[in-house]
Coordinates of C-alpha atoms and ligand atoms in Angstrom, one line a residue:
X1 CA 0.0 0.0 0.0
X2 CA 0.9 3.1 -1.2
X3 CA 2.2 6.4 1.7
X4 CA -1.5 8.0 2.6
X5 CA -2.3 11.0 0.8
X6 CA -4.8 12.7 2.7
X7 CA -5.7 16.7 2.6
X8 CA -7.4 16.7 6.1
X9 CA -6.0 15.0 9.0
X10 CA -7.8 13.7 12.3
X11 CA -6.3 11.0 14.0
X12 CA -6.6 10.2 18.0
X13 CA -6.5 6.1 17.7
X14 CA -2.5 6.6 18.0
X15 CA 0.3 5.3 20.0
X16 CA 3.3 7.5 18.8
X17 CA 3.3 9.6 16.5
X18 CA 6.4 10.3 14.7
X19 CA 7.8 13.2 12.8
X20 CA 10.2 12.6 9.7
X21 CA 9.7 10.3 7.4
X22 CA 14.1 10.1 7.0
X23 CA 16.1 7.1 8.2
X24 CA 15.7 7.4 12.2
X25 CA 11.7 8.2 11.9
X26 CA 11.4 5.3 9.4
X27 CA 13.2 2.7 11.6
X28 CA 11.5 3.9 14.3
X29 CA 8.1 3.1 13.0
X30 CA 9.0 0.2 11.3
X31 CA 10.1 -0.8 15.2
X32 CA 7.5 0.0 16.7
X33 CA 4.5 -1.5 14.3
X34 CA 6.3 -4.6 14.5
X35 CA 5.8 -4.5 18.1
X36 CA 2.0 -4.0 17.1
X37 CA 1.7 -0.7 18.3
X38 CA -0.1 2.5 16.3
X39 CA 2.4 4.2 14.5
X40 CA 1.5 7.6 12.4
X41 CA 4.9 9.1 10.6
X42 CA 4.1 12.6 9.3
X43 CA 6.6 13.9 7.0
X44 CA 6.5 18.1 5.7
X45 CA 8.3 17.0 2.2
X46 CA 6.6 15.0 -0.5
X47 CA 8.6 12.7 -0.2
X48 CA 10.4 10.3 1.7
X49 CA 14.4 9.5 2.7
X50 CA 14.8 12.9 4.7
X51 CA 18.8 13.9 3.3
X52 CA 18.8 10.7 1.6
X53 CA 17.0 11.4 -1.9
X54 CA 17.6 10.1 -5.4
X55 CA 17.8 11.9 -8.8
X56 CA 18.5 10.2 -12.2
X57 CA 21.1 11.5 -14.8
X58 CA 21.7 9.5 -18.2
X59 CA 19.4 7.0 -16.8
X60 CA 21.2 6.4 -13.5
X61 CA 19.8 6.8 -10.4
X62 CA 22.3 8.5 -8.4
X63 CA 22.3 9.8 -4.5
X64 CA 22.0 13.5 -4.7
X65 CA 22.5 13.3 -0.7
X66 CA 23.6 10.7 1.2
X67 CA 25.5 7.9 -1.0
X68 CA 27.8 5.1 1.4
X69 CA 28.0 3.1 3.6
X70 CA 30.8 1.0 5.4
X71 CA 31.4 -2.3 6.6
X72 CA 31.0 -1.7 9.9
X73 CA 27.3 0.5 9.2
X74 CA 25.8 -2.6 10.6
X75 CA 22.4 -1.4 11.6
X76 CA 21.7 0.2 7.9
X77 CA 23.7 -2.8 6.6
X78 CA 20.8 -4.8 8.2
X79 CA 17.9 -2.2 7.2
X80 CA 19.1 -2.5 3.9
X81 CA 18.9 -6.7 3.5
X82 CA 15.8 -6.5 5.7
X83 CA 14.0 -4.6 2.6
X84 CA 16.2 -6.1 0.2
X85 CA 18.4 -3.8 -1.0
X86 CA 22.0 -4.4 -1.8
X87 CA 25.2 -2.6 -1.9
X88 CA 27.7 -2.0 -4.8
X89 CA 31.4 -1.3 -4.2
X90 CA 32.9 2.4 -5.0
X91 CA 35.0 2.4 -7.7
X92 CA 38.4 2.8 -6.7
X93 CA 40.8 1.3 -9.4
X94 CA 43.8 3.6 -10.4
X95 CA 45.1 6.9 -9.6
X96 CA 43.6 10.0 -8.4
X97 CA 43.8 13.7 -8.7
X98 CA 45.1 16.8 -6.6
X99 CA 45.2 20.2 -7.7
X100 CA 46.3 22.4 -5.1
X101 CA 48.3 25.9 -5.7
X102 CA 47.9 25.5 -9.3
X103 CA 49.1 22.1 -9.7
X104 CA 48.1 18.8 -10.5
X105 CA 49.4 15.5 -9.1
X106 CA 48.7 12.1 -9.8
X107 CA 48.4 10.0 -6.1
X108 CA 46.7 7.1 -4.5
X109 CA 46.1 6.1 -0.9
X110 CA 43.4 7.9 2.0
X111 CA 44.9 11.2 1.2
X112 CA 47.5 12.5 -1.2
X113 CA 50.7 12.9 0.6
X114 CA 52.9 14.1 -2.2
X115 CA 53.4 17.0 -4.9
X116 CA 52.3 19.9 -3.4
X117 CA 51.3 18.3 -0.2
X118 CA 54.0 18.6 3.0
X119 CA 53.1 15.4 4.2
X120 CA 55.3 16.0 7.6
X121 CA 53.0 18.6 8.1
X122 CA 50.2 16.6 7.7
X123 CA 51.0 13.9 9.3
X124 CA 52.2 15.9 12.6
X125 CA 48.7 17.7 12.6
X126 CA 46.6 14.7 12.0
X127 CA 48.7 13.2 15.1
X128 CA 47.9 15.8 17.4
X129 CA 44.2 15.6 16.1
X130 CA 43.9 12.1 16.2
X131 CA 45.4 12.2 20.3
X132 CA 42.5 14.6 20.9
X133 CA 39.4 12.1 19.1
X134 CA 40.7 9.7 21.3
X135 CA 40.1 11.8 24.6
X136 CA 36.5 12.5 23.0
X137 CA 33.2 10.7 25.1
X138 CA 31.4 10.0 22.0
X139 CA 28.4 9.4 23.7
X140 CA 28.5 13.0 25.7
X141 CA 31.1 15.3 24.2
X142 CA 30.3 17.9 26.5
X143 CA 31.5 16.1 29.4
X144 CA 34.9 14.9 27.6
X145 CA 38.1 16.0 30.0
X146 CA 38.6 18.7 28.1
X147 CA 35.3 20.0 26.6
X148 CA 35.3 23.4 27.2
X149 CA 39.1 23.9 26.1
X150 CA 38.3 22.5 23.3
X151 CA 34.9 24.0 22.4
X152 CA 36.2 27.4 23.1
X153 CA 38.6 27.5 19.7
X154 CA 37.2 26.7 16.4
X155 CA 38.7 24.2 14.2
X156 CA 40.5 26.8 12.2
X157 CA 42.0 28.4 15.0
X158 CA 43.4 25.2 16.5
X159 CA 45.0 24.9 13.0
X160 CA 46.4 28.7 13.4
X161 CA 48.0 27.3 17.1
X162 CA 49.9 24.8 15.7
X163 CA 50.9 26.5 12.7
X164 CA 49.6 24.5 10.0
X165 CA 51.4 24.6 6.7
X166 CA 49.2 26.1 3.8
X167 CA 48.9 22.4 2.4
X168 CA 47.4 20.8 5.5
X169 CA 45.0 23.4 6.1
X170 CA 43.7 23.1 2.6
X171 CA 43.0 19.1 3.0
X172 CA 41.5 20.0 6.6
X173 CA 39.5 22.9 4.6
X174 CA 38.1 19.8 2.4
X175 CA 37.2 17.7 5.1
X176 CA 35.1 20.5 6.6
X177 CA 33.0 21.1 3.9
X178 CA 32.2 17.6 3.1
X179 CA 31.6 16.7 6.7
X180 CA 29.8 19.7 7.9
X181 CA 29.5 21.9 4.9
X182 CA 31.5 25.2 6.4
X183 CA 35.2 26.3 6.7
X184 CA 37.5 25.0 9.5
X185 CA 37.1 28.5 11.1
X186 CA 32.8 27.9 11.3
X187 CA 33.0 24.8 12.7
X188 CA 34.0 24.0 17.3
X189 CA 37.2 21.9 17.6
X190 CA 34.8 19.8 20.4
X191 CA 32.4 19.2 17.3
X192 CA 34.7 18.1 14.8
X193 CA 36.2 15.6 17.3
X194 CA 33.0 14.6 18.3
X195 CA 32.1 13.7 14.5
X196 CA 35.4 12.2 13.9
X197 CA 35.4 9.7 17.0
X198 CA 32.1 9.1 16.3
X199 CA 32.7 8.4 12.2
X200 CA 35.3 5.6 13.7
X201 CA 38.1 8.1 13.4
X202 CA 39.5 10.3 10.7
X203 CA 41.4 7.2 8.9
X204 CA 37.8 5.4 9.0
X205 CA 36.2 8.4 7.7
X206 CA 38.9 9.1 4.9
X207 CA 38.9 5.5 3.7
X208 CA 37.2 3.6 0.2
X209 CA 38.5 0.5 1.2
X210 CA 37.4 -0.7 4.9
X211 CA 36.4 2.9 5.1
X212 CA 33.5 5.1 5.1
X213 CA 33.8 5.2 1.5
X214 CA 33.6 1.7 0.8
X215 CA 29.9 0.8 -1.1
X216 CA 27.0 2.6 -1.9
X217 CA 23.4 0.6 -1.9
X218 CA 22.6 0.0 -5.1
X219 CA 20.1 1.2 -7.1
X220 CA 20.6 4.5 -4.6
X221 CA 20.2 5.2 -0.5
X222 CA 16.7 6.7 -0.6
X223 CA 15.3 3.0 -1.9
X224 CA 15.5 1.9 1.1
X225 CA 13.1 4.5 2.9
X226 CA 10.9 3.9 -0.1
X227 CA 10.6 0.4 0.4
X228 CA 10.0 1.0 4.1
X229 CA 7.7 3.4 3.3
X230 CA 5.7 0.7 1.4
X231 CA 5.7 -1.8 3.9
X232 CA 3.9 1.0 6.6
X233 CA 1.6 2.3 3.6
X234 CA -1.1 4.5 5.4
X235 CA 1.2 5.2 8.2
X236 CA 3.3 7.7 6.6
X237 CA 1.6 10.7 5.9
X238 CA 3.6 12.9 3.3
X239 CA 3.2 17.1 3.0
X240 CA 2.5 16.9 6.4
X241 CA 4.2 20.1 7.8
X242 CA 4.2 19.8 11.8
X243 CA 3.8 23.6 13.3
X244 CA 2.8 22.4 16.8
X245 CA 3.4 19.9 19.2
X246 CA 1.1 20.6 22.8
X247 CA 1.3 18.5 25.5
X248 CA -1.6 17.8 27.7
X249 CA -0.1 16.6 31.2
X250 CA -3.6 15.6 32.8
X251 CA -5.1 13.8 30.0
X252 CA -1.6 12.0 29.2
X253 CA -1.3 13.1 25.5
X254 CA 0.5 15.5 22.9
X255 CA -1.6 16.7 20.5
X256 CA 0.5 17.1 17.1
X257 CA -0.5 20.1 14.9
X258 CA 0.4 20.2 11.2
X259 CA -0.8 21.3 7.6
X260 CA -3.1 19.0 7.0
X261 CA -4.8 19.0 10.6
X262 CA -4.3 17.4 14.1
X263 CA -3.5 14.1 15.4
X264 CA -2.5 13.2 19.5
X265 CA -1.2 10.3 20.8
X266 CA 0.3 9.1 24.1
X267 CA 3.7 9.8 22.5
X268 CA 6.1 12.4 19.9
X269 CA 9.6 10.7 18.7
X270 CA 10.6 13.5 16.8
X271 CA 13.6 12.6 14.2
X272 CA 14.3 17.1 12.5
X273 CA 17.7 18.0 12.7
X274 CA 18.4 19.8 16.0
X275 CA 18.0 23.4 14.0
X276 CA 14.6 22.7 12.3
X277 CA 13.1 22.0 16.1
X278 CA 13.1 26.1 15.9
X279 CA 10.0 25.8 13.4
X280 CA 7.8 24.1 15.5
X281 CA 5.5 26.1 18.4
X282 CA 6.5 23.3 21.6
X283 CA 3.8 23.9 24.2
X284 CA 4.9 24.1 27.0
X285 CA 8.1 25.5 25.2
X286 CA 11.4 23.7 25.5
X287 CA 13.7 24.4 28.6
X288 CA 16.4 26.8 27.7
X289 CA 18.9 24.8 26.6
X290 CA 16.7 22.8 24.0
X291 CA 15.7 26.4 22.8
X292 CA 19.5 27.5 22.6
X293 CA 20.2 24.0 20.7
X294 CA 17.6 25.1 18.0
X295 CA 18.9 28.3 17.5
X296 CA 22.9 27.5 17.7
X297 CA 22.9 24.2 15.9
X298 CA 22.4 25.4 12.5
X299 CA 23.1 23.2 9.5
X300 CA 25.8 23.4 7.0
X301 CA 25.3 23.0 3.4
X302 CA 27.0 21.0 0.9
X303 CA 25.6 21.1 -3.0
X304 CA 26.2 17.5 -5.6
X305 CA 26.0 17.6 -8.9
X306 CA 26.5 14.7 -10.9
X307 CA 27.7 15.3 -14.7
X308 CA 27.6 12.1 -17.5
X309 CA 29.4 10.9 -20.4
X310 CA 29.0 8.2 -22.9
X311 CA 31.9 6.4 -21.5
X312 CA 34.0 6.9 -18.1
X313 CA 36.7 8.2 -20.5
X314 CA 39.0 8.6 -17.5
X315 CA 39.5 4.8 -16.7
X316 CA 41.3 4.3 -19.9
X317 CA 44.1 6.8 -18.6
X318 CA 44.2 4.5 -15.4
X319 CA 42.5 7.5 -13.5
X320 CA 39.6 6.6 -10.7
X321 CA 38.1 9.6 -11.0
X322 CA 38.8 10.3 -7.8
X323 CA 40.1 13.8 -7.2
X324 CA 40.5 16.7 -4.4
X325 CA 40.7 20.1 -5.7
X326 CA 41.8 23.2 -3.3
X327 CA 39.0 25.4 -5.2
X328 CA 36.8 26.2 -7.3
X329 CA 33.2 25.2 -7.9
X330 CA 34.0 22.1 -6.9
X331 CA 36.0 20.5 -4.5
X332 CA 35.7 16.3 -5.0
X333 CA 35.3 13.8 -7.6
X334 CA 34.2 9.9 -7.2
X335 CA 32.8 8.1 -10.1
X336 CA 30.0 6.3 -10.0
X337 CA 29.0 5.2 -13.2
X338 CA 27.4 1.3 -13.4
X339 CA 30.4 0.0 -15.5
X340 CA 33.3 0.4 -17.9
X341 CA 30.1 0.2 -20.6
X342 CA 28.8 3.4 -19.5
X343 CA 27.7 6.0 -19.1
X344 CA 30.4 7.6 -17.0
X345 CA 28.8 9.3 -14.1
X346 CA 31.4 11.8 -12.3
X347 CA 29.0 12.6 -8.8
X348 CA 31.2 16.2 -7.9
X349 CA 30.8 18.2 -3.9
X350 CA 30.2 21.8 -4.9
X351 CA 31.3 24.7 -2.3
X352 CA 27.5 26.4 -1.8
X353 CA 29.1 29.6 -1.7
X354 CA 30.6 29.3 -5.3
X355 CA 27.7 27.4 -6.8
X356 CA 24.1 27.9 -5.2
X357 CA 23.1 31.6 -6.0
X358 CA 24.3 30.5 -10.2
X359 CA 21.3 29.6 -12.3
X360 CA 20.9 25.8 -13.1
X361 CA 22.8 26.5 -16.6
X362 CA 25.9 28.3 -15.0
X363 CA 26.0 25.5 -12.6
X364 CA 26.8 23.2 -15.1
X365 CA 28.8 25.5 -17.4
X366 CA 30.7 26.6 -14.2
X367 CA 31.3 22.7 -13.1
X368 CA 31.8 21.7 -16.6
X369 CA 34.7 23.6 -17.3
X370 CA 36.4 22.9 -13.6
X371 CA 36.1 19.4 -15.0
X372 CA 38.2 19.7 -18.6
X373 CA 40.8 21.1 -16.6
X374 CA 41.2 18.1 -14.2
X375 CA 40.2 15.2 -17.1
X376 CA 40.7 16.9 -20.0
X377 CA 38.9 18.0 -23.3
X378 CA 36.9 15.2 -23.5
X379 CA 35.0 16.0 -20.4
X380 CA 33.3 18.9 -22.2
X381 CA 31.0 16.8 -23.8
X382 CA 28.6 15.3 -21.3
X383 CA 25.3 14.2 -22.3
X384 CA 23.1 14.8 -19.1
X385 CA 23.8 16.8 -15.6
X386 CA 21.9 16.1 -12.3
X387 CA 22.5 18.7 -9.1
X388 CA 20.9 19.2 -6.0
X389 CA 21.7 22.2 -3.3
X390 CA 21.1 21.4 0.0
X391 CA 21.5 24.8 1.5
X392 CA 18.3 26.3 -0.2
X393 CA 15.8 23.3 0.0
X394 CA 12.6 24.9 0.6
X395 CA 11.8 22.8 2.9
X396 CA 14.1 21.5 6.1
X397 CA 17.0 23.1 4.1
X398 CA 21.0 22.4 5.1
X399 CA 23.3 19.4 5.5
X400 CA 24.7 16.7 5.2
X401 CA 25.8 17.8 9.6
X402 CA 25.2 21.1 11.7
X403 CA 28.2 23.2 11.8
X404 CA 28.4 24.8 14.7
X405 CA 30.3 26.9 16.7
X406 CA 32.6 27.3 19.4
X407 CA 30.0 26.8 22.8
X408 CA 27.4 25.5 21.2
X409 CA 28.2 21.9 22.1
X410 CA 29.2 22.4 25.8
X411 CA 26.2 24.9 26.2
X412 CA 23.5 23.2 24.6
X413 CA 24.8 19.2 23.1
X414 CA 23.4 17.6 26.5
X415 CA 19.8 18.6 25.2
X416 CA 20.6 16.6 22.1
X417 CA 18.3 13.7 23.3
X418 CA 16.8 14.8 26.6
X419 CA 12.9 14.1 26.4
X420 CA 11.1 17.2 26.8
X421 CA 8.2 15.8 28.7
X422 CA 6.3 13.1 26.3
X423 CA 8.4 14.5 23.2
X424 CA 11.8 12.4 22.1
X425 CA 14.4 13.1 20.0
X426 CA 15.9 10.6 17.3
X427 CA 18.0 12.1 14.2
X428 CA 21.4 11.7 12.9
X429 CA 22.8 14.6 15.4
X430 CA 21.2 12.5 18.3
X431 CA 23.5 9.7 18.0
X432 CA 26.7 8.7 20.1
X433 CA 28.7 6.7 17.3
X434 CA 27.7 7.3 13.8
X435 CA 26.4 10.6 14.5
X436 CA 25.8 12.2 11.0
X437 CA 25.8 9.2 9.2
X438 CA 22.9 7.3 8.2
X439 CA 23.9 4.6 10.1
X440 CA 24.1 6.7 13.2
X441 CA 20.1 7.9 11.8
X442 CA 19.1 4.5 12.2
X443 CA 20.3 3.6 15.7
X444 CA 18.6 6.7 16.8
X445 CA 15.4 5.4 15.0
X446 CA 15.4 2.1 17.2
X447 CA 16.9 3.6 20.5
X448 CA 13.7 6.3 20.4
X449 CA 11.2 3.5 19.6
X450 CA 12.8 1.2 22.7
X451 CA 12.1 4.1 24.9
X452 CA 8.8 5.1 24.0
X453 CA 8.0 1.1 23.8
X454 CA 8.9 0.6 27.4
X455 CA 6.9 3.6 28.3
X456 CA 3.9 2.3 26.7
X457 CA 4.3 -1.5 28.7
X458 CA 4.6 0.5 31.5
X459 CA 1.4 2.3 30.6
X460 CA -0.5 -0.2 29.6
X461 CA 1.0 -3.5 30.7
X462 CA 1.4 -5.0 27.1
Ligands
LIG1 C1 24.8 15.9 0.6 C2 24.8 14.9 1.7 C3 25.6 13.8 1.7 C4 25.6 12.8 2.7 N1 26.4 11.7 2.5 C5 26.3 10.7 3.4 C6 26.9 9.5 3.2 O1 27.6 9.3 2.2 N2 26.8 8.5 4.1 C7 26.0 8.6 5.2 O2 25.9 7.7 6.0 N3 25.4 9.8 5.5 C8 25.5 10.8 4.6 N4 24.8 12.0 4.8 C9 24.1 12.2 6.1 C10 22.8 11.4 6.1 O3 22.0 11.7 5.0 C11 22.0 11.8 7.4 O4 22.8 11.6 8.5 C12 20.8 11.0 7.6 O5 20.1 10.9 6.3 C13 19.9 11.7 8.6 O6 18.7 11.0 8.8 P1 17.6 11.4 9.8 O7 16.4 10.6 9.7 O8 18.3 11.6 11.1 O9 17.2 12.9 9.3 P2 16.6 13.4 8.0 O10 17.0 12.6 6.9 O11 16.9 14.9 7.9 O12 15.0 13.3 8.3 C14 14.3 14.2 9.0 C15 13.0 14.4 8.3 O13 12.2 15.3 9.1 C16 11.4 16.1 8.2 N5 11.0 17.3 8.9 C17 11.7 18.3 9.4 N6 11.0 19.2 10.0 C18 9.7 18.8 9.9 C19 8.4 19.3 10.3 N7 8.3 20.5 11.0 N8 7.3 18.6 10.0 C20 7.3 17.5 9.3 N9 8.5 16.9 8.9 C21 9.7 17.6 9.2 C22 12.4 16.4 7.1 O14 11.7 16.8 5.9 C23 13.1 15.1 6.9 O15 12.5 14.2 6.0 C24 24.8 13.0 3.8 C25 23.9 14.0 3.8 C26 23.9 15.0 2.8 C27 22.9 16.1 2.8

């Protein structure tokens, strides 16, 4: 059975009621029906897979947000078999691509250490960083030994502290935009530890190969809140935009108000990102620090565009089409075309700030040509183009992570997942290891429905 697609909504036969129909409020209704409790998932965008969400160019699907997985992403691993989806390895055969200051190197490896690159540098930095991860509770950042040392300096400041070559702060400039779409000097040291140790470490996260990198699910992530989607069927309701959440203390309920109308239930598990709680009118409102998390823990924004060719011309030169790129338009390649057959799909991380305010044309025109000069002339004839700009969504706009900044995670991170009254919180951000991930998503999903399921046995005795 298809999601329901109702215009008025009016629904008081309800257990939980959850809100976001992404990875965590999926799982968590999945979770929870199985137990045989009444589930209603009410979603504000038309459709469903939150940040992960599929567009098709040449004929390929491809992931305009949220594309891998790793080995060790055993709980979407298992969501994934569980609704029969598969995964497909990254391609990774040959060399890659750096062009920083002007010049372009051939490497292979996690990172390029060569060239232009001071790799003493880098490696004396990434030390240092890696010794702080390690000090880093993943589970409660805020109350690491050092928290507010270390939330007090941005990432780009620690950088300036231990003078960091030009080279090393422009692959630690890379690794902020694709992690939490901002500059070193946006983003709290505290938070980008916190990320790191909870990715499995920056080695982890930098990795194809046994790495974060390592497969995609084929056929594209957002098929797998599809088909879980189809399995709840009248349970997710889609263009449902929640504006108010009141809670009702004597009569035991919260009362959810949206755009198509009302629905209460004993229980909220509500899976927006920390910043999007802001839209919502809580009554009663949330304690200070949940209010101060809403406002502080704004997202970042990261933009994908996918061009394709008849062929992935680059594999004949032994290239990968993997490349980093110290700016432009552009800032990483990966190819992810179906096979040596074709077509070649390059999928390329565009800076927002160089890329979103363009019209759709000078987007392409603009990535196009940033292209020819890494590959060559032939990549000036593609035959389809594909983007997607997370920072100006219309609706729930920003990711893939929040970036926030120096405070906000001593200040406000312990109201990440504190109940406010019969309303939890699942979500990406809410997760110890795997935050930002959609594996981390999906443990968030079944710790939230595990709560609220032992609250209702307590309730009702079931
Ligand atoms: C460009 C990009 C690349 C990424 N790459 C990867 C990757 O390769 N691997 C990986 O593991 N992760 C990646 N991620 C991160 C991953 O997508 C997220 O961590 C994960 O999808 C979050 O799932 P979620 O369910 O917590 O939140 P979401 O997917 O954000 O779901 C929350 C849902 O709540 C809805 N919502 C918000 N407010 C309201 C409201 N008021 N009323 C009703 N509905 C509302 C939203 O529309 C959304 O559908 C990427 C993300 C992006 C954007």
């Amino acid at each position: 059975m298809a999601t329901a697609s109702i215009t008025h909504l009016d629904r008081d036969d309800l257990d939980v009621i959850i809100i976001g129909a992404g990875f965590a409020g999926l799982t968590a209704a999945t979770r929870l029906s199985e137990q045989g409790r009444s589930v209603l998932v009410l979603e504000g965008r038309d459709h469903v897979g939150g940040r992960s969400y599929s567009g098709e160019v040449a004929g390929v699907t491809v992931d305009l947000g949220a594309t891998w997985v790793a080995e060790r992403h055993e709980a979407v691993l298992d969501l994934a078999r569980s609704v029969g989806c598969t995964t497909t390895p990254q391609y990774h055969h040959g060399d890659n691509l750096l062009t920083m200051h002007g010049e372009r190197v051939v490497w292979s490896g996690a990172m390029p250490l060569s060239g232009p690159v001071d790799a003493e540098d880098v490696a004396r930095v990434l030390e240092e960083f890696s010794t702080l991860v390690e000090t880093i509770d993943v589970d409660a950042a805020w109350d690491s030994p050092r928290a507010r040392e270390l939330d007090a300096i941005s990432f780009g400041a620690w950088l300036d502290t231990l003078e960091a070559g030009v080279s090393t702060r422009a692959l630690m400039a890379v690794v902020a935009r694709v992690q939490w779409g901002c500059s070193p000097g946006d983003v709290s040291l505290l938070h980008a530890l916190r990320y790191v140790r909870a990715g499995g470490g920056l080695e982890h996260m930098l990795a194809v190969e046994g790495g974060q990198q390592q497969d995609r699910i084929a056929g594209g992530s957002q098929q797998i809140a599809t088909r879980l989607a189809e399995r709840l069927g009248e349970r997710v309701v889609l263009g449902a935009v929640v504006e108010a959440i009141v809670q009702d203390e004597e009569r035991g309920t919260v009362t959810v108000r949206t755009s198509l109308g009302d629905a209460t239930a004993p229980y909220v598990i509500s899976t927006t990102a920390p910043a999007h709680r802001i839209d919502i009118d809580f009554q009663p409102d949330l304690p200070p620090q949940g209010q101060g998390l809403a406002r502080t823990w704004t997202m970042g924004s990261l933009s994908k565009a996918f061009v394709a060719y008849d062929r992935p011309f680059w594999r004949k030169d032994g290239l990968s089409g993997e490349s980093i790129i110290d700016g432009g338009t552009f800032f990483i390649t990966f190819d992810v075309s179906p096979s040596d057959d074709g077509p070649g799909v390059l999928m390329t991380f565009c800076d927002d700030r160089l890329y979103d305010a363009f019209t759709p044309e000078d987007r392409r025109d603009r990535v196009v040509r940033q292209l020819v000069e890494l590959y060559g002339a032939q990549a000036a004839q593609p035959v389809d183009y594909v983007d997607h700009c997370w920072g100006t969504d219309s609706f729930a706009p920003g990711g893939p992570n929040p970036s926030i900044a120096p405070f906000a995670m001593t200040s406000y991170g312990p109201a990440l997942a504190e109940p406010h009254g019969r309303i939890h919180w699942a979500g990406s951000e809410t997760a110890g290891a795997w935050a930002g991930t959609l594996n981390g998503a999906v443990l968030t999903g079944r710790r939230a429905a595990d709560a609220i399921s032992e609250l209702l046995g307590a309730t009702t005795g079931v």
